[in-house]
Short mmCIF file of C-alpha atoms and ligand atoms in Angstrom, two decimals:
data_model
loop_
_atom_site.label_atom_id
_atom_site.label_comp_id
_atom_site.label_asym_id
_atom_site.label_seq_id
_atom_site.Cartn_x
_atom_site.Cartn_y
_atom_site.Cartn_z
CA MET A 20 -0.44 -78.20 -11.52
CA THR A 21 -1.35 -79.41 -15.02
CA ASP A 22 2.33 -79.41 -16.01
CA GLU A 23 3.20 -81.56 -13.00
CA LEU A 24 0.47 -84.02 -13.91
CA ILE A 25 1.65 -84.10 -17.53
CA ASN A 26 5.16 -84.99 -16.32
CA ARG A 27 3.72 -87.61 -13.98
CA ALA A 28 1.72 -89.15 -16.83
CA ALA A 29 4.82 -89.29 -19.05
CA GLU A 30 6.78 -91.01 -16.27
CA ASP A 31 4.01 -93.53 -15.63
CA ILE A 32 3.86 -94.32 -19.36
CA ILE A 33 7.62 -94.81 -19.60
CA LYS A 34 7.71 -97.06 -16.52
CA ALA A 35 4.71 -99.16 -17.54
CA LYS A 36 4.99 -102.56 -19.18
CA LYS A 37 1.74 -102.09 -21.04
CA VAL A 38 -0.28 -98.95 -21.72
CA VAL A 39 -3.81 -99.03 -23.12
CA ALA A 40 -6.01 -96.04 -24.04
CA LEU A 41 -9.79 -95.94 -23.73
CA THR A 42 -11.14 -93.11 -25.88
CA GLY A 43 -14.53 -91.47 -26.25
CA ALA A 44 -16.31 -88.82 -28.25
CA GLY A 45 -14.30 -86.01 -26.55
CA MET A 46 -11.25 -87.10 -28.57
CA SER A 47 -12.92 -86.08 -31.83
CA VAL A 48 -14.59 -82.84 -30.74
CA GLU A 49 -11.52 -80.93 -31.96
CA SER A 50 -12.00 -82.64 -35.35
CA GLY A 51 -15.47 -81.11 -35.57
CA ILE A 52 -17.55 -84.13 -34.51
CA ALA A 53 -20.13 -83.35 -31.83
CA PRO A 54 -20.09 -85.57 -28.71
CA PHE A 55 -23.35 -87.06 -27.39
CA ARG A 56 -23.40 -85.43 -23.96
CA GLY A 57 -22.46 -82.01 -22.65
CA LYS A 58 -22.43 -78.63 -24.31
CA GLY A 59 -23.08 -78.79 -28.05
CA GLY A 60 -23.77 -82.52 -27.69
CA ILE A 61 -26.11 -84.37 -30.02
CA TRP A 62 -28.43 -85.20 -27.10
CA GLU A 63 -29.30 -81.50 -26.84
CA LYS A 64 -31.15 -81.93 -30.14
CA TYR A 65 -32.14 -85.59 -30.19
CA ASP A 66 -33.46 -87.71 -27.37
CA PRO A 67 -31.57 -91.02 -27.54
CA VAL A 68 -34.62 -93.06 -26.57
CA GLU A 69 -36.51 -91.57 -29.47
CA TYR A 70 -33.76 -91.83 -32.10
CA ALA A 71 -30.88 -94.14 -31.28
CA TYR A 72 -32.41 -97.40 -30.08
CA ILE A 73 -32.26 -100.45 -32.31
CA ASP A 74 -36.06 -100.82 -32.11
CA VAL A 75 -36.51 -97.35 -33.61
CA LEU A 76 -34.12 -98.19 -36.48
CA ARG A 77 -36.26 -101.27 -37.17
CA THR A 78 -39.68 -99.62 -36.89
CA ASP A 79 -39.02 -96.04 -38.03
CA PRO A 80 -35.65 -96.00 -39.87
CA GLY A 81 -36.33 -92.60 -41.45
CA LYS A 82 -36.35 -91.06 -37.99
CA THR A 83 -33.10 -92.72 -36.85
CA TRP A 84 -31.47 -91.65 -40.12
CA ILE A 85 -32.10 -87.98 -39.30
CA LEU A 86 -29.57 -88.41 -36.48
CA LEU A 87 -27.36 -90.82 -38.47
CA SER A 88 -27.13 -88.54 -41.49
CA GLU A 89 -25.95 -85.65 -39.34
CA MET A 90 -23.27 -87.82 -37.73
CA GLN A 91 -22.28 -89.29 -41.10
CA LYS A 92 -21.74 -85.87 -42.69
CA GLU A 93 -19.54 -84.74 -39.79
CA ILE A 94 -17.58 -87.99 -39.70
CA LEU A 95 -16.88 -88.13 -43.44
CA LYS A 96 -15.36 -84.66 -43.52
CA ALA A 97 -13.39 -84.95 -40.25
CA LYS A 98 -9.62 -85.30 -40.08
CA PRO A 99 -7.50 -86.58 -37.17
CA ASN A 100 -6.58 -83.83 -34.69
CA PRO A 101 -3.42 -83.55 -32.53
CA SER A 102 -4.90 -85.93 -29.93
CA HIS A 103 -5.27 -88.75 -32.49
CA LEU A 104 -1.83 -88.00 -33.97
CA SER A 105 -0.25 -88.10 -30.49
CA LEU A 106 -1.66 -91.56 -29.75
CA ALA A 107 -0.42 -92.74 -33.15
CA GLU A 108 3.05 -91.47 -32.28
CA LEU A 109 2.91 -93.13 -28.85
CA GLU A 110 2.17 -96.46 -30.55
CA ARG A 111 4.97 -95.94 -33.09
CA LEU A 112 7.40 -95.19 -30.26
CA GLY A 113 6.44 -98.50 -28.64
CA PHE A 114 4.68 -97.00 -25.62
CA LEU A 115 1.06 -97.79 -26.47
CA SER A 116 -0.21 -101.34 -26.80
CA SER A 117 -3.72 -100.61 -28.05
CA ILE A 118 -6.64 -98.22 -28.17
CA ILE A 119 -10.11 -99.30 -27.15
CA THR A 120 -12.36 -96.69 -28.73
CA GLN A 121 -16.04 -96.00 -28.33
CA ASN A 122 -15.81 -93.71 -31.33
CA VAL A 123 -17.24 -94.77 -34.64
CA ASP A 124 -15.40 -92.18 -36.75
CA GLY A 125 -12.35 -94.25 -37.80
CA LEU A 126 -10.00 -91.36 -36.95
CA HIS A 127 -7.58 -93.47 -34.89
CA HIS A 128 -6.92 -95.66 -37.94
CA GLU A 129 -6.61 -92.61 -40.14
CA ALA A 130 -4.07 -91.11 -37.73
CA GLY A 131 -1.94 -94.24 -38.14
CA ASN A 132 -2.72 -96.43 -35.12
CA LYS A 133 -2.56 -100.13 -35.99
CA ASN A 134 -4.00 -101.71 -32.87
CA VAL A 135 -7.48 -100.21 -32.50
CA ILE A 136 -10.41 -102.06 -30.97
CA GLU A 137 -13.64 -100.48 -32.20
CA PHE A 138 -16.02 -101.18 -29.35
CA HIS A 139 -19.04 -99.59 -31.04
CA GLY A 140 -18.24 -100.33 -34.68
CA ASN A 141 -17.42 -97.92 -37.50
CA HIS A 142 -19.71 -95.44 -39.18
CA ARG A 143 -17.64 -95.38 -42.39
CA GLN A 144 -18.99 -98.80 -43.29
CA ALA A 145 -22.67 -99.71 -43.77
CA TYR A 146 -24.74 -102.71 -44.81
CA CYS A 147 -28.24 -103.62 -45.95
CA MET A 148 -30.57 -104.86 -43.24
CA GLU A 149 -32.30 -107.17 -45.76
CA CYS A 150 -29.61 -108.79 -47.93
CA GLY A 151 -26.48 -107.94 -45.91
CA LYS A 152 -24.68 -106.27 -48.85
CA GLN A 153 -21.83 -104.06 -47.63
CA ILE A 154 -21.38 -100.48 -48.82
CA LYS A 155 -19.03 -97.65 -47.88
CA SER A 156 -20.88 -94.80 -46.13
CA GLU A 157 -19.32 -92.27 -48.53
CA GLU A 158 -21.21 -94.00 -51.36
CA ILE A 159 -24.59 -93.61 -49.65
CA SER A 160 -26.81 -90.78 -50.86
CA LEU A 161 -28.54 -88.97 -48.03
CA GLU A 162 -31.04 -87.19 -50.27
CA THR A 163 -33.92 -89.47 -49.32
CA LEU A 164 -34.05 -90.92 -45.83
CA PRO A 165 -33.71 -93.72 -44.98
CA PRO A 166 -31.15 -94.63 -47.64
CA ARG A 167 -31.87 -97.97 -49.30
CA CYS A 168 -29.97 -100.82 -50.95
CA ASP A 169 -30.61 -101.87 -54.58
CA CYS A 170 -32.81 -104.66 -53.14
CA GLY A 171 -35.04 -102.09 -51.40
CA GLY A 172 -33.81 -102.95 -47.90
CA VAL A 173 -32.84 -100.18 -45.47
CA LEU A 174 -29.11 -99.47 -45.07
CA ARG A 175 -27.57 -99.06 -41.63
CA PRO A 176 -24.09 -98.06 -40.52
CA ASP A 177 -21.98 -100.80 -38.99
CA VAL A 178 -22.27 -99.31 -35.50
CA VAL A 179 -23.69 -100.57 -32.23
CA PHE A 180 -27.07 -99.01 -31.45
CA PHE A 181 -28.48 -98.69 -27.95
CA GLY A 182 -30.06 -102.05 -27.14
CA GLU A 183 -27.52 -104.00 -29.25
CA ALA A 184 -24.65 -106.18 -28.08
CA ILE A 185 -20.98 -105.23 -28.37
CA PRO A 186 -19.30 -107.29 -31.15
CA PRO A 187 -17.95 -110.39 -29.32
CA GLU A 188 -14.43 -110.08 -30.76
CA ALA A 189 -14.14 -106.46 -29.61
CA LEU A 190 -15.43 -107.42 -26.18
CA THR A 191 -12.98 -110.30 -25.76
CA LYS A 192 -9.98 -108.31 -27.01
CA SER A 193 -10.75 -105.25 -24.92
CA ASN A 194 -11.20 -107.38 -21.81
CA GLN A 195 -7.80 -108.96 -22.42
CA GLU A 196 -6.14 -105.57 -22.97
CA THR A 197 -7.89 -104.09 -19.94
CA ARG A 198 -6.88 -106.89 -17.57
CA SER A 199 -3.27 -106.98 -18.72
CA CYS A 200 -2.35 -103.27 -18.80
CA ASP A 201 -0.64 -101.43 -15.98
CA VAL A 202 -1.57 -97.92 -17.20
CA MET A 203 -4.90 -96.98 -18.75
CA LEU A 204 -5.35 -93.55 -20.34
CA VAL A 205 -9.04 -92.64 -20.21
CA ILE A 206 -9.59 -89.81 -22.67
CA GLY A 207 -12.69 -87.75 -23.51
CA THR A 208 -15.29 -90.20 -22.29
CA SER A 209 -18.23 -89.43 -20.03
CA ALA A 210 -18.26 -92.75 -18.14
CA GLU A 211 -21.92 -93.17 -18.90
CA VAL A 212 -22.15 -95.71 -21.69
CA GLN A 213 -21.97 -99.33 -20.52
CA PRO A 214 -20.21 -101.72 -20.79
CA ALA A 215 -17.32 -99.47 -21.93
CA ALA A 216 -17.64 -97.42 -18.75
CA SER A 217 -16.69 -100.44 -16.61
CA LEU A 218 -13.36 -101.00 -18.35
CA PRO A 219 -11.40 -98.50 -16.22
CA ASP A 220 -12.73 -100.16 -13.04
CA ILE A 221 -11.69 -103.57 -14.33
CA ALA A 222 -8.22 -102.22 -15.20
CA LYS A 223 -7.90 -100.64 -11.78
CA SER A 224 -8.90 -103.80 -9.93
CA SER A 225 -6.22 -105.62 -11.94
CA GLY A 226 -3.67 -103.14 -10.57
CA ALA A 227 -3.46 -100.51 -13.34
CA THR A 228 -2.96 -96.79 -12.81
CA ILE A 229 -5.84 -94.83 -14.36
CA ILE A 230 -4.96 -91.46 -15.91
CA GLU A 231 -7.98 -89.45 -16.96
CA ILE A 232 -7.94 -86.56 -19.48
CA ASN A 233 -11.12 -84.56 -19.98
CA ILE A 234 -12.31 -80.96 -20.11
CA GLU A 235 -14.58 -81.69 -17.16
CA GLU A 236 -14.83 -84.13 -14.27
CA THR A 237 -16.76 -87.35 -14.84
CA GLY A 238 -18.03 -90.28 -12.76
CA PHE A 239 -14.47 -91.70 -12.89
CA THR A 240 -12.86 -88.59 -11.42
CA GLY A 241 -11.80 -89.00 -7.81
CA TYR A 242 -12.95 -92.64 -7.74
CA THR A 243 -11.58 -94.78 -10.51
CA SER A 244 -9.03 -92.27 -11.81
CA ASP A 245 -5.73 -92.09 -9.94
CA TYR A 246 -5.37 -88.59 -11.27
CA PHE A 247 -7.29 -86.24 -13.53
CA ILE A 248 -5.70 -83.92 -16.09
CA LYS A 249 -8.13 -81.18 -16.98
CA GLY A 250 -7.92 -79.90 -20.54
CA LYS A 251 -8.55 -80.57 -24.19
CA ALA A 252 -7.23 -83.90 -25.41
CA GLY A 253 -5.67 -82.13 -28.41
CA GLU A 254 -3.62 -79.92 -26.07
CA ILE A 255 -2.75 -82.33 -23.25
CA LEU A 256 -1.79 -85.44 -25.27
CA PRO A 257 0.86 -83.75 -27.47
CA LYS A 258 2.52 -82.41 -24.30
CA ILE A 259 2.54 -85.85 -22.67
CA VAL A 260 3.95 -87.50 -25.80
CA ASN A 261 6.66 -84.84 -26.20
CA LYS A 262 7.68 -85.41 -22.60
CA VAL A 263 7.72 -89.20 -23.14
CA LYS A 264 9.99 -88.65 -26.17
CA ASP A 265 12.36 -86.33 -24.27
CA GLU A 266 12.60 -88.49 -21.18
CA SER A 267 12.94 -91.79 -23.00
CA THR A 268 15.74 -90.39 -25.22
CA ASN A 269 17.49 -89.12 -22.09
CA LEU A 270 17.21 -92.59 -20.55
CA SER A 271 18.67 -94.32 -23.58
CA ALA A 272 21.43 -91.70 -24.12
P1 LIG B 16 -19.94 -88.58 -24.60
O1 LIG B 16 -20.45 -87.81 -25.74
O2 LIG B 16 -20.89 -89.22 -23.69
O3 LIG B 16 -18.96 -87.67 -23.73
C1 LIG B 16 -17.93 -86.92 -24.28
C2 LIG B 16 -16.90 -86.60 -23.21
O4 LIG B 16 -15.84 -85.90 -23.82
C3 LIG B 16 -17.44 -85.71 -22.08
O5 LIG B 16 -17.03 -86.25 -20.84
C4 LIG B 16 -16.76 -84.35 -22.34
O6 LIG B 16 -16.49 -83.63 -21.16
C5 LIG B 16 -15.47 -84.78 -23.01
N1 LIG B 16 -14.87 -83.79 -23.92
C6 LIG B 16 -15.48 -82.91 -24.76
N2 LIG B 16 -14.57 -82.22 -25.47
C7 LIG B 16 -13.34 -82.68 -25.09
C8 LIG B 16 -12.00 -82.37 -25.47
N3 LIG B 16 -11.73 -81.46 -26.42
N4 LIG B 16 -10.99 -83.05 -24.86
C9 LIG B 16 -11.25 -83.99 -23.91
N5 LIG B 16 -12.48 -84.32 -23.50
C10 LIG B 16 -13.53 -83.68 -24.09
O7 LIG B 16 -18.95 -89.63 -25.25
P2 LIG B 16 -18.61 -91.13 -24.92
O8 LIG B 16 -18.32 -91.31 -23.49
O9 LIG B 16 -17.60 -91.52 -25.90
O10 LIG B 16 -19.93 -91.98 -25.19
C11 LIG B 16 -20.91 -91.69 -26.09
C12 LIG B 16 -21.12 -92.66 -27.22
O11 LIG B 16 -21.29 -91.85 -28.32
C13 LIG B 16 -20.00 -93.55 -27.61
O12 LIG B 16 -20.43 -94.81 -27.36
C14 LIG B 16 -19.80 -93.40 -29.12
O13 LIG B 16 -20.16 -94.60 -29.76
C15 LIG B 16 -20.77 -92.38 -29.53
N6 LIG B 16 -20.27 -91.20 -30.26
C16 LIG B 16 -19.18 -91.28 -31.06
C17 LIG B 16 -18.72 -90.17 -31.74
C18 LIG B 16 -17.51 -90.30 -32.61
O14 LIG B 16 -17.28 -91.36 -33.17
N7 LIG B 16 -16.70 -89.25 -32.75
C19 LIG B 16 -19.37 -88.95 -31.58
C20 LIG B 16 -20.50 -88.89 -30.76
C21 LIG B 16 -20.93 -90.03 -30.10
ZN1 LIG B 17 -30.03 -105.25 -49.88
#
């Protein structure tokens, strides 16, 4: 069954004029970064309302930084896994137009993808909430929380907190990509964080085929998704990309 769906996905990708991927935290689990929801998820330890809202960062930054410092340590030591490398190869082969990612770990760039829309920002970059000075996260000491700028202001990663708006450029670009694709790969995302979770519906209503890859069913499965491939992104994506390579070479031979 899974093999049939992998072949079907490869065929859909080859036939499509424009393929876009929407990725979520599940993509980076195999790189050692915990997702928010589900087993082993960060929410098992930290209640988002208590830790991850912008108001909490403003009023009690030391508390938010308990969660941020854990994420930062994981992100800075993580390396792209086979799922990231497969999407990079798909782009190189000319079969992937762009990635819209909810991830803040920068691993798509590190894997070699050029066209990445970071919907929720990037945790590798930070800035001072007082003077705006930019600093790389790897240069921030996490010994005393919250970390501070030379000016005394609190530092924050360049990510979108709950209660904050999506960067306008990312929103505009991802809407354009979503409305103009004819295949959307929806990988490792729980369909629970808005507005990213509406993108597959928008793509579908513009006529795109939605291919979902996840270890478990989500709110998209059976509704928005045309078909669901159950499995780890790091196992399924390399198989799809190998099939795309084989079939497209056969076509051009
Ligand atoms: P989520 O944490 O809500 O859900 C993760 C999804 O990934 C689940 O549906 C789960 O079943 C699936 N999954 C887990 N392991 C998988 C695997 N090996 N292969 C395929 N699927 C797998 O993630 P989300 O939907 O991206 O939304 C949460 C928000 O959390 C995002 O907005 C993002 O900003 C943030 N976040 C980012 C990172 C990161 O950058 N790596 C990590 C945690 C949270
Ligand atoms: Zn400062």
